[in-house]
């Protein structure tokens, strides 16, 4: 391997260890663990995270991570997910293997001002190209209400606040927040011209955003306008100013699948879960046929809308968060110290960060259904285990071991969807749906029971599903 180079021109990950799924795997060095460290690059930023290795990872001679004598990999990883931000010229050593880090700029570092407060934040932004940036302090100040960064800013040396987006958000009246997450917030809004309720999502970039990258991302998102399906949340419009982005989408009035799971006491019985699963896969299959992949399917991204007493699940945020992440706007995410949605991420999305295939959505859908039916995550892990290490090391536990009675055919379908090896799963959501539909029909022989599995009928009504009142 001596002399080999690995180039990162875009947001990506690099895995080092003894196992064959690593980008560099070294089998003849006893100091190398199975999955030793992961490096995340989002040029010009780079961060290394030790994965609970036996002997640690040395950055410029200083030990980063590593287990104490007698500790398991999970125990070693419990200590704050040891990680290190890398700079040009740094060296990384594991056993006899040494890497040297080089950050090659296309031009000299440029002066960067925060588009909100006007401060010089060049050191924080570390930018090699001109663009617009919202500093970490302003993002933190706006965490409760990021929408105000879209509506106004204090221009440098100007006291008055001025609109950033003209003629777009003016068409909407904000009614109330619906929720907040790591990348932004969602609001309920009213469209002025027809009084329709919509969901307005605001996302703030954590890096310098130039015009080329901004327009490329918006063009990517514009393809979502063609997704017209009753089980996919409709994308209406989107826009951006500087490092702040907004997206207007169909509003679903009964909250998320995560809300339903909580209201049912942690798990949903099969008679209610069955039509949800089939409808979700129906919408997902439609998108797969169009060549689109979600990449972030989980209970929070499946919304429920009720109309005339009948409720329908809809897949939301189709490609939004992951395209935002792949564009590099989310900063360094894979090496963060929080678990996020790692419980619903297939292994190949860590080992091959830019891997985009429908088969990965199959795993995420299977994990979502697993949680809905059992109240547990597919991969067993201790409360302090490094979520990245769990994804890399643990396989899904067979669903029959969770103590929830399921027909063998139904359990077998869920387990196949959660196979670690992508080649052993269903190739796409359509194949997954057909197998699940067949298993459900065979598991339910009575005419009354069969009605529960007719995905176009839905559950009897919202009250039966436990989501009778509006989620606030």
CSV table of C-alpha atoms in Angstrom, one decimal:
chain,number,residue,atom,x,y,z
A,1,UNK,CA,0.0,0.0,0.0
A,2,UNK,CA,3.0,2.3,0.3
A,3,UNK,CA,2.7,5.5,-1.8
A,4,UNK,CA,-1.0,5.1,-2.5
A,5,UNK,CA,-3.1,8.2,-2.4
A,6,UNK,CA,-6.8,8.7,-1.5
A,7,UNK,CA,-8.4,11.9,-2.8
A,8,UNK,CA,-11.6,13.5,-1.5
A,9,UNK,CA,-13.0,16.3,-3.6
A,10,UNK,CA,-16.5,15.9,-2.1
A,11,UNK,CA,-18.1,14.9,1.2
A,12,UNK,CA,-17.1,11.3,1.8
A,13,UNK,CA,-15.8,8.8,4.4
A,14,UNK,CA,-12.7,6.5,4.6
A,15,UNK,CA,-12.6,3.4,6.8
A,16,UNK,CA,-9.4,1.7,8.0
A,17,UNK,CA,-9.1,-1.6,9.7
A,18,UNK,CA,-8.6,-5.3,9.4
A,19,UNK,CA,-11.9,-6.3,7.8
A,20,UNK,CA,-12.3,-6.5,4.1
A,21,UNK,CA,-15.1,-3.9,4.0
A,22,UNK,CA,-12.5,-1.2,4.9
A,23,UNK,CA,-11.1,1.0,2.2
A,24,UNK,CA,-7.7,0.0,3.4
A,25,UNK,CA,-7.6,-3.3,5.2
A,26,UNK,CA,-4.4,-4.5,6.8
A,27,UNK,CA,-4.4,-8.2,7.9
A,28,UNK,CA,-0.8,-8.8,9.0
A,29,UNK,CA,-0.5,-6.2,11.7
A,30,UNK,CA,-1.6,-7.2,15.2
A,31,UNK,CA,-2.1,-3.5,16.2
A,32,UNK,CA,-4.9,-3.1,13.7
A,33,UNK,CA,-8.5,-3.7,14.9
A,34,UNK,CA,-11.4,-5.0,12.7
A,35,UNK,CA,-12.8,-1.5,12.2
A,36,UNK,CA,-10.0,0.8,13.6
A,37,UNK,CA,-10.9,4.4,12.6
A,38,UNK,CA,-13.1,6.3,10.2
A,39,UNK,CA,-12.0,9.5,8.5
A,40,UNK,CA,-14.7,11.9,7.3
A,41,UNK,CA,-13.7,14.5,4.7
A,42,UNK,CA,-15.8,17.5,3.7
A,43,UNK,CA,-13.2,19.6,2.0
A,44,UNK,CA,-11.4,21.5,3.4
A,45,UNK,CA,-12.5,19.9,6.7
A,46,UNK,CA,-11.5,16.5,7.9
A,47,UNK,CA,-12.1,14.6,11.1
A,48,UNK,CA,-10.9,11.2,12.4
A,49,UNK,CA,-12.8,9.1,14.8
A,50,UNK,CA,-11.3,6.1,16.6
A,51,UNK,CA,-13.9,3.2,16.6
A,52,UNK,CA,-13.0,1.7,20.0
A,53,UNK,CA,-9.8,0.1,18.7
A,54,UNK,CA,-7.6,-2.1,20.9
A,55,UNK,CA,-4.5,0.0,20.5
A,56,UNK,CA,-5.7,3.5,19.6
A,57,UNK,CA,-5.0,5.8,16.7
A,58,UNK,CA,-2.0,8.2,16.9
A,59,UNK,CA,-2.4,11.7,15.3
A,60,UNK,CA,0.9,13.5,15.3
A,61,UNK,CA,2.2,11.1,17.9
A,62,UNK,CA,-0.7,11.7,20.3
A,63,UNK,CA,-3.0,8.8,21.1
A,64,UNK,CA,-6.6,9.3,20.0
A,65,UNK,CA,-8.9,6.7,21.5
A,66,UNK,CA,-8.0,3.1,22.2
A,67,UNK,CA,-9.3,0.5,24.7
A,68,UNK,CA,-8.0,-0.2,28.2
A,69,UNK,CA,-6.9,-3.7,29.0
A,70,UNK,CA,-9.9,-6.0,29.2
A,71,UNK,CA,-12.3,-3.6,27.6
A,72,UNK,CA,-14.6,-4.6,24.7
A,73,UNK,CA,-14.8,-2.5,21.5
A,74,UNK,CA,-18.1,-1.0,22.7
A,75,UNK,CA,-16.6,-0.2,26.2
A,76,UNK,CA,-13.6,1.5,24.6
A,77,UNK,CA,-15.9,3.5,22.3
A,78,UNK,CA,-18.0,4.7,25.3
A,79,UNK,CA,-15.5,7.4,26.2
A,80,UNK,CA,-16.9,10.3,24.2
A,81,UNK,CA,-16.3,8.7,20.8
A,82,UNK,CA,-12.7,9.9,20.6
A,83,UNK,CA,-12.2,12.1,17.5
A,84,UNK,CA,-9.7,14.6,16.2
A,85,UNK,CA,-10.0,17.4,13.7
A,86,UNK,CA,-7.2,17.1,11.1
A,87,UNK,CA,-5.1,19.8,9.5
A,88,UNK,CA,-2.7,20.0,6.5
A,89,UNK,CA,0.5,18.0,7.3
A,90,UNK,CA,-0.9,15.9,10.1
A,91,UNK,CA,0.2,12.2,10.3
A,92,UNK,CA,-2.0,9.3,11.3
A,93,UNK,CA,-0.3,6.1,12.6
A,94,UNK,CA,-1.8,2.7,13.4
A,95,UNK,CA,0.8,0.0,14.1
A,96,UNK,CA,3.2,0.0,11.1
A,97,UNK,CA,0.9,2.0,8.8
A,98,UNK,CA,1.3,5.8,8.5
A,99,UNK,CA,-0.9,8.2,6.6
A,100,UNK,CA,-0.1,11.8,5.8
A,101,UNK,CA,-2.9,14.4,5.5
A,102,UNK,CA,-2.7,17.0,2.7
A,103,UNK,CA,-5.3,19.7,2.2
A,104,UNK,CA,-4.8,21.1,-1.3
A,105,UNK,CA,-6.7,24.3,-2.0
A,106,UNK,CA,-7.7,25.5,-5.4
A,107,UNK,CA,-6.7,29.0,-4.3
A,108,UNK,CA,-5.7,31.0,-1.2
A,109,UNK,CA,-8.0,31.1,1.8
A,110,UNK,CA,-10.5,33.9,1.4
A,111,UNK,CA,-11.9,36.4,3.9
A,112,UNK,CA,-15.4,35.2,5.1
A,113,UNK,CA,-18.0,37.3,6.8
A,114,UNK,CA,-21.1,35.9,8.5
A,115,UNK,CA,-24.1,36.8,6.4
A,116,UNK,CA,-26.1,37.4,9.6
A,117,UNK,CA,-23.9,39.3,12.0
A,118,UNK,CA,-21.1,40.5,9.7
A,119,UNK,CA,-18.2,39.3,11.8
A,120,UNK,CA,-15.0,38.1,10.2
A,121,UNK,CA,-15.2,34.3,10.6
A,122,UNK,CA,-12.5,33.3,8.1
A,123,UNK,CA,-10.8,31.0,10.7
A,124,UNK,CA,-14.0,29.2,11.5
A,125,UNK,CA,-15.2,28.9,7.9
A,126,UNK,CA,-11.7,27.8,6.6
A,127,UNK,CA,-12.9,28.6,3.0
A,128,UNK,CA,-10.9,28.3,-0.1
A,129,UNK,CA,-13.6,29.7,-2.3
A,130,UNK,CA,-15.9,32.8,-2.1
A,131,UNK,CA,-19.4,32.1,-0.8
A,132,UNK,CA,-21.9,33.0,1.9
A,133,UNK,CA,-21.8,31.6,5.4
A,134,UNK,CA,-23.8,31.6,8.7
A,135,UNK,CA,-21.4,31.4,11.7
A,136,UNK,CA,-21.8,28.8,14.4
A,137,UNK,CA,-22.9,31.5,16.9
A,138,UNK,CA,-25.7,32.8,14.7
A,139,UNK,CA,-26.8,29.2,14.0
A,140,UNK,CA,-26.9,28.6,17.7
A,141,UNK,CA,-28.8,31.8,18.4
A,142,UNK,CA,-31.3,30.9,15.7
A,143,UNK,CA,-31.7,27.2,16.8
A,144,UNK,CA,-35.2,27.9,18.3
A,145,UNK,CA,-36.4,29.8,15.2
A,146,UNK,CA,-34.1,29.6,12.1
A,147,UNK,CA,-36.8,31.1,10.0
A,148,UNK,CA,-35.7,34.6,11.2
A,149,UNK,CA,-32.4,34.1,9.3
A,150,UNK,CA,-34.4,33.9,6.1
A,151,UNK,CA,-36.5,36.9,6.9
A,152,UNK,CA,-33.9,39.4,8.1
A,153,UNK,CA,-30.3,40.1,8.8
A,154,UNK,CA,-28.2,43.0,10.2
A,155,UNK,CA,-26.2,44.0,7.1
A,156,UNK,CA,-22.6,45.1,7.9
A,157,UNK,CA,-22.5,48.7,9.2
A,158,UNK,CA,-26.3,49.0,8.8
A,159,UNK,CA,-28.7,49.1,11.7
A,160,UNK,CA,-31.9,48.3,9.8
A,161,UNK,CA,-32.9,44.8,9.0
A,162,UNK,CA,-33.8,43.9,5.4
A,163,UNK,CA,-35.6,41.0,3.7
A,164,UNK,CA,-33.4,38.3,2.2
A,165,UNK,CA,-36.0,36.6,0.1
A,166,UNK,CA,-38.4,38.9,-1.7
A,167,UNK,CA,-41.7,37.7,-3.3
A,168,UNK,CA,-41.3,34.1,-2.1
A,169,UNK,CA,-41.9,33.7,1.6
A,170,UNK,CA,-44.1,36.8,1.5
A,171,UNK,CA,-46.7,34.5,0.0
A,172,UNK,CA,-47.0,32.5,3.2
A,173,UNK,CA,-48.1,33.4,6.7
A,174,UNK,CA,-46.3,31.4,9.5
A,175,UNK,CA,-48.8,30.0,12.0
A,176,UNK,CA,-46.6,27.9,14.4
A,177,UNK,CA,-43.6,25.6,14.7
A,178,UNK,CA,-44.2,21.9,14.1
A,179,UNK,CA,-40.8,20.6,15.1
A,180,UNK,CA,-37.0,21.1,15.2
A,181,UNK,CA,-34.1,18.8,14.4
A,182,UNK,CA,-30.3,18.8,13.9
A,183,UNK,CA,-30.5,20.5,10.5
A,184,UNK,CA,-33.3,23.1,11.0
A,185,UNK,CA,-37.0,23.4,11.8
A,186,UNK,CA,-40.4,22.9,10.3
A,187,UNK,CA,-43.3,25.3,10.5
A,188,UNK,CA,-47.0,25.2,9.7
A,189,UNK,CA,-47.8,28.0,7.3
A,190,UNK,CA,-50.8,29.3,5.4
A,191,UNK,CA,-50.6,30.1,1.7
A,192,UNK,CA,-52.2,33.5,1.2
A,193,UNK,CA,-53.7,33.0,-2.2
A,194,UNK,CA,-55.8,29.9,-1.5
A,195,UNK,CA,-55.7,29.6,2.3
A,196,UNK,CA,-54.0,26.1,2.0
A,197,UNK,CA,-51.9,24.8,4.9
A,198,UNK,CA,-48.4,23.8,4.0
A,199,UNK,CA,-45.3,22.7,5.9
A,200,UNK,CA,-42.3,25.1,5.6
A,201,UNK,CA,-38.9,23.5,6.3
A,202,UNK,CA,-35.8,25.7,6.9
A,203,UNK,CA,-32.3,24.3,6.8
A,204,UNK,CA,-29.1,26.1,7.6
A,205,UNK,CA,-25.8,25.2,6.0
A,206,UNK,CA,-22.8,24.7,8.2
A,207,UNK,CA,-20.2,25.5,5.5
A,208,UNK,CA,-19.5,28.3,3.0
A,209,UNK,CA,-22.1,28.0,0.2
A,210,UNK,CA,-21.1,29.3,-3.2
A,211,UNK,CA,-23.6,30.0,-6.0
A,212,UNK,CA,-22.5,26.9,-8.0
A,213,UNK,CA,-23.1,24.5,-5.2
A,214,UNK,CA,-26.3,26.2,-4.2
A,215,UNK,CA,-27.8,26.0,-7.6
A,216,UNK,CA,-26.7,22.4,-8.1
A,217,UNK,CA,-28.4,21.4,-4.9
A,218,UNK,CA,-31.6,23.3,-5.8
A,219,UNK,CA,-31.7,21.6,-9.3
A,220,UNK,CA,-31.3,18.2,-7.6
A,221,UNK,CA,-34.3,19.1,-5.3
A,222,UNK,CA,-36.3,20.4,-8.2
A,223,UNK,CA,-36.6,16.8,-9.5
A,224,UNK,CA,-38.9,16.1,-6.5
A,225,UNK,CA,-41.7,18.1,-8.2
A,226,UNK,CA,-42.3,15.1,-10.5
A,227,UNK,CA,-43.0,12.8,-7.5
A,228,UNK,CA,-46.8,12.7,-7.6
A,229,UNK,CA,-48.0,9.8,-5.5
A,230,UNK,CA,-50.6,9.5,-2.7
A,231,UNK,CA,-48.0,8.0,-0.4
A,232,UNK,CA,-45.3,10.6,-0.9
A,233,UNK,CA,-45.4,14.1,0.6
A,234,UNK,CA,-45.7,16.5,-2.3
A,235,UNK,CA,-42.9,19.0,-2.8
A,236,UNK,CA,-44.2,22.4,-3.7
A,237,UNK,CA,-41.2,24.8,-4.0
A,238,UNK,CA,-37.8,25.6,-2.6
A,239,UNK,CA,-35.3,28.4,-2.5
A,240,UNK,CA,-32.2,29.7,-0.8
A,241,UNK,CA,-30.3,32.8,0.2
A,242,UNK,CA,-26.7,32.4,1.2
A,243,UNK,CA,-26.4,29.5,3.6
A,244,UNK,CA,-30.1,29.4,4.5
A,245,UNK,CA,-32.5,27.1,2.5
A,246,UNK,CA,-36.3,26.8,2.6
A,247,UNK,CA,-38.7,24.1,1.2
A,248,UNK,CA,-42.5,24.2,1.0
A,249,UNK,CA,-44.2,20.8,1.2
A,250,UNK,CA,-47.6,19.3,1.6
A,251,UNK,CA,-48.8,19.4,5.3
A,252,UNK,CA,-49.8,16.2,7.0
A,253,UNK,CA,-52.1,16.8,9.9
A,254,UNK,CA,-51.6,13.8,12.1
A,255,UNK,CA,-47.9,13.9,12.7
A,256,UNK,CA,-45.3,11.2,12.1
A,257,UNK,CA,-45.1,7.5,12.4
A,258,UNK,CA,-42.8,8.1,15.4
A,259,UNK,CA,-45.7,9.9,17.1
A,260,UNK,CA,-48.0,7.0,16.4
A,261,UNK,CA,-45.6,4.5,17.8
A,262,UNK,CA,-45.3,6.6,21.0
A,263,UNK,CA,-49.1,6.9,21.3
A,264,UNK,CA,-49.5,3.1,21.0
A,265,UNK,CA,-47.1,2.6,23.9
A,266,UNK,CA,-44.0,1.9,22.0
A,267,UNK,CA,-45.1,-0.5,19.3
A,268,UNK,CA,-48.0,-0.9,16.8
A,269,UNK,CA,-50.0,-4.1,16.4
A,270,UNK,CA,-49.9,-5.8,13.1
A,271,UNK,CA,-53.5,-5.1,12.2
A,272,UNK,CA,-52.6,-1.4,12.1
A,273,UNK,CA,-49.0,-1.7,11.0
A,274,UNK,CA,-49.8,-3.8,8.0
A,275,UNK,CA,-51.5,-1.2,5.8
A,276,UNK,CA,-48.9,1.4,6.9
A,277,UNK,CA,-46.1,-0.9,5.7
A,278,UNK,CA,-47.7,-1.7,2.4
A,279,UNK,CA,-48.5,1.9,1.6
A,280,UNK,CA,-45.0,3.2,2.6
A,281,UNK,CA,-43.5,0.6,0.3
A,282,UNK,CA,-46.0,1.5,-2.5
A,283,UNK,CA,-44.8,5.1,-2.4
A,284,UNK,CA,-41.1,4.1,-2.1
A,285,UNK,CA,-41.5,1.7,-5.0
A,286,UNK,CA,-42.9,4.5,-7.2
A,287,UNK,CA,-39.8,6.6,-6.5
A,288,UNK,CA,-37.4,3.7,-7.1
A,289,UNK,CA,-39.0,3.2,-10.5
A,290,UNK,CA,-38.1,6.8,-11.3
A,291,UNK,CA,-34.5,6.2,-10.2
A,292,UNK,CA,-34.8,8.1,-6.9
A,293,UNK,CA,-33.5,6.9,-3.6
A,294,UNK,CA,-34.5,8.4,-0.2
A,295,UNK,CA,-31.4,7.5,1.9
A,296,UNK,CA,-32.9,8.7,5.2
A,297,UNK,CA,-36.0,6.6,5.8
A,298,UNK,CA,-37.0,6.4,9.4
A,299,UNK,CA,-40.2,6.8,11.6
A,300,UNK,CA,-39.8,10.6,11.7
A,301,UNK,CA,-39.9,10.8,7.9
A,302,UNK,CA,-43.1,8.9,7.5
A,303,UNK,CA,-46.1,11.3,8.0
A,304,UNK,CA,-49.8,10.6,8.4
A,305,UNK,CA,-52.5,12.6,6.8
A,306,UNK,CA,-56.2,12.2,7.7
A,307,UNK,CA,-59.1,13.2,5.4
A,308,UNK,CA,-62.7,12.3,5.8
A,309,UNK,CA,-61.9,9.8,8.6
A,310,UNK,CA,-59.3,7.9,6.5
A,311,UNK,CA,-55.6,8.3,7.2
A,312,UNK,CA,-52.8,7.7,4.8
A,313,UNK,CA,-49.1,7.4,5.5
A,314,UNK,CA,-46.8,9.4,3.3
A,315,UNK,CA,-43.0,9.3,2.9
A,316,UNK,CA,-41.5,12.8,3.5
A,317,UNK,CA,-38.2,14.5,3.0
A,318,UNK,CA,-37.5,12.5,-0.1
A,319,UNK,CA,-33.7,12.8,-0.5
A,320,UNK,CA,-33.8,16.2,1.2
A,321,UNK,CA,-31.5,15.6,4.3
A,322,UNK,CA,-29.2,13.2,2.5
A,323,UNK,CA,-28.8,15.4,-0.6
A,324,UNK,CA,-28.1,18.3,1.8
A,325,UNK,CA,-25.5,16.1,3.5
A,326,UNK,CA,-24.0,14.8,0.2
A,327,UNK,CA,-23.7,18.4,-1.1
A,328,UNK,CA,-21.5,19.0,2.0
A,329,UNK,CA,-23.8,21.7,3.5
A,330,UNK,CA,-24.3,19.8,6.7
A,331,UNK,CA,-20.6,19.9,7.7
A,332,UNK,CA,-19.1,16.8,9.3
A,333,UNK,CA,-22.0,14.5,10.2
A,334,UNK,CA,-20.8,10.8,10.2
A,335,UNK,CA,-18.3,11.5,12.9
A,336,UNK,CA,-20.6,13.4,15.2
A,337,UNK,CA,-21.0,12.2,18.8
A,338,UNK,CA,-24.8,11.7,18.6
A,339,UNK,CA,-26.6,8.7,17.2
A,340,UNK,CA,-29.1,10.6,15.0
A,341,UNK,CA,-30.8,8.1,12.7
A,342,UNK,CA,-27.9,5.6,12.7
A,343,UNK,CA,-30.4,2.9,13.9
A,344,UNK,CA,-32.0,3.0,10.4
A,345,UNK,CA,-28.8,3.2,8.3
A,346,UNK,CA,-27.5,0.1,6.5
A,347,UNK,CA,-23.8,-0.6,6.8
A,348,UNK,CA,-23.0,0.2,3.2
A,349,UNK,CA,-24.0,3.9,3.8
A,350,UNK,CA,-21.1,4.1,6.3
A,351,UNK,CA,-18.5,2.1,4.5
A,352,UNK,CA,-19.5,3.7,1.2
A,353,UNK,CA,-20.9,7.1,2.1
A,354,UNK,CA,-21.9,8.1,-1.4
A,355,UNK,CA,-23.5,4.7,-2.1
A,356,UNK,CA,-27.0,5.4,-3.5
A,357,UNK,CA,-29.1,2.3,-4.4
A,358,UNK,CA,-32.7,1.4,-3.8
A,359,UNK,CA,-31.5,-1.7,-1.8
A,360,UNK,CA,-30.3,0.7,0.9
A,361,UNK,CA,-33.8,2.1,1.3
A,362,UNK,CA,-35.0,-1.5,1.7
A,363,UNK,CA,-32.9,-1.9,4.8
A,364,UNK,CA,-34.0,1.4,6.2
A,365,UNK,CA,-37.7,0.5,5.6
A,366,UNK,CA,-37.2,-2.9,7.2
A,367,UNK,CA,-35.6,-1.2,10.2
A,368,UNK,CA,-38.5,1.2,10.5
A,369,UNK,CA,-41.1,-1.6,10.3
A,370,UNK,CA,-39.1,-3.6,12.9
A,371,UNK,CA,-39.2,-0.7,15.3
A,372,UNK,CA,-42.9,-0.1,14.7
A,373,UNK,CA,-43.8,-3.8,15.4
A,374,UNK,CA,-41.4,-4.4,18.3
A,375,UNK,CA,-40.5,-1.1,19.9
A,376,UNK,CA,-36.8,-2.1,19.5
A,377,UNK,CA,-34.0,-1.3,17.1
A,378,UNK,CA,-32.8,-4.1,14.8
A,379,UNK,CA,-29.2,-4.0,16.1
A,380,UNK,CA,-28.7,-4.8,19.7
A,381,UNK,CA,-26.4,-2.3,21.5
A,382,UNK,CA,-25.7,-0.9,25.0
A,383,UNK,CA,-26.9,2.6,25.8
A,384,UNK,CA,-23.4,4.0,25.6
A,385,UNK,CA,-22.2,2.1,22.6
A,386,UNK,CA,-20.7,4.1,19.7
A,387,UNK,CA,-23.6,4.1,17.1
A,388,UNK,CA,-21.1,4.1,14.2
A,389,UNK,CA,-19.4,1.0,15.7
A,390,UNK,CA,-22.7,-0.7,16.1
A,391,UNK,CA,-23.6,-0.1,12.4
A,392,UNK,CA,-20.2,-1.5,11.4
A,393,UNK,CA,-20.1,-4.5,13.7
A,394,UNK,CA,-23.6,-5.7,14.5
A,395,UNK,CA,-26.1,-7.6,12.4
A,396,UNK,CA,-29.9,-7.2,12.8
A,397,UNK,CA,-31.4,-9.4,15.5
A,398,UNK,CA,-34.1,-11.8,14.0
A,399,UNK,CA,-37.4,-10.2,14.7
A,400,UNK,CA,-38.8,-13.4,16.3
A,401,UNK,CA,-36.3,-12.9,19.2
A,402,UNK,CA,-38.1,-9.6,20.2
A,403,UNK,CA,-41.0,-11.4,21.9
A,404,UNK,CA,-43.7,-10.1,19.6
A,405,UNK,CA,-45.7,-12.9,18.0
A,406,UNK,CA,-45.5,-12.7,14.2
A,407,UNK,CA,-46.4,-15.3,11.5
A,408,UNK,CA,-43.2,-17.0,10.3
A,409,UNK,CA,-43.6,-15.8,6.7
A,410,UNK,CA,-44.0,-12.2,7.8
A,411,UNK,CA,-41.0,-12.4,10.1
A,412,UNK,CA,-38.9,-14.0,7.3
A,413,UNK,CA,-39.7,-11.1,5.0
A,414,UNK,CA,-38.7,-8.5,7.6
A,415,UNK,CA,-35.5,-10.4,8.3
A,416,UNK,CA,-34.6,-10.6,4.6
A,417,UNK,CA,-35.0,-6.9,4.2
A,418,UNK,CA,-32.5,-6.4,7.1
A,419,UNK,CA,-29.8,-8.7,5.7
A,420,UNK,CA,-26.4,-7.0,6.2
A,421,UNK,CA,-25.2,-8.1,2.7
A,422,UNK,CA,-27.2,-6.0,0.1
A,423,UNK,CA,-27.2,-8.9,-2.4
A,424,UNK,CA,-29.2,-10.9,0.1
A,425,UNK,CA,-32.0,-8.3,0.5
A,426,UNK,CA,-34.9,-7.4,-1.8
A,427,UNK,CA,-33.5,-5.3,-4.6
A,428,UNK,CA,-36.0,-2.5,-4.2
A,429,UNK,CA,-39.2,-1.5,-2.5
A,430,UNK,CA,-41.4,-3.0,-5.1
A,431,UNK,CA,-39.9,-6.5,-4.6
A,432,UNK,CA,-40.1,-6.0,-0.8
A,433,UNK,CA,-43.7,-5.0,-1.0
A,434,UNK,CA,-44.8,-8.0,-3.1
A,435,UNK,CA,-43.1,-10.4,-0.7
A,436,UNK,CA,-44.7,-8.7,2.3
A,437,UNK,CA,-48.1,-8.5,0.8
A,438,UNK,CA,-48.0,-12.3,0.0
A,439,UNK,CA,-46.8,-13.1,3.5
A,440,UNK,CA,-49.6,-11.0,5.1
A,441,UNK,CA,-52.3,-12.7,2.9
A,442,UNK,CA,-51.0,-16.1,3.8
A,443,UNK,CA,-50.8,-15.2,7.5
A,444,UNK,CA,-54.4,-14.0,7.5
A,445,UNK,CA,-56.9,-16.6,6.2
A,446,UNK,CA,-60.2,-15.0,7.3
A,447,UNK,CA,-62.1,-12.5,5.2
A,448,UNK,CA,-62.3,-10.0,8.0
A,449,UNK,CA,-58.6,-10.2,8.7
A,450,UNK,CA,-57.8,-9.8,5.0
A,451,UNK,CA,-59.4,-6.4,4.9
A,452,UNK,CA,-56.8,-5.2,7.4
A,453,UNK,CA,-54.1,-5.8,4.9
A,454,UNK,CA,-55.7,-4.0,2.0
A,455,UNK,CA,-53.3,-1.0,1.8
A,456,UNK,CA,-55.6,1.2,-0.3
A,457,UNK,CA,-58.3,1.0,2.5
A,458,UNK,CA,-56.1,2.1,5.4
A,459,UNK,CA,-57.0,1.5,9.0
A,460,UNK,CA,-60.6,1.8,10.0
A,461,UNK,CA,-60.1,5.4,11.1
A,462,UNK,CA,-57.7,7.7,12.8
A,463,UNK,CA,-59.2,7.1,16.2
A,464,UNK,CA,-58.6,3.3,16.0
A,465,UNK,CA,-55.0,4.0,15.2
A,466,UNK,CA,-54.6,6.1,18.3
A,467,UNK,CA,-54.0,9.4,16.5
A,468,UNK,CA,-57.4,10.9,16.9
A,469,UNK,CA,-56.3,14.3,18.2
A,470,UNK,CA,-53.9,16.6,16.2
A,471,UNK,CA,-50.2,16.3,17.1
A,472,UNK,CA,-48.9,19.6,18.4
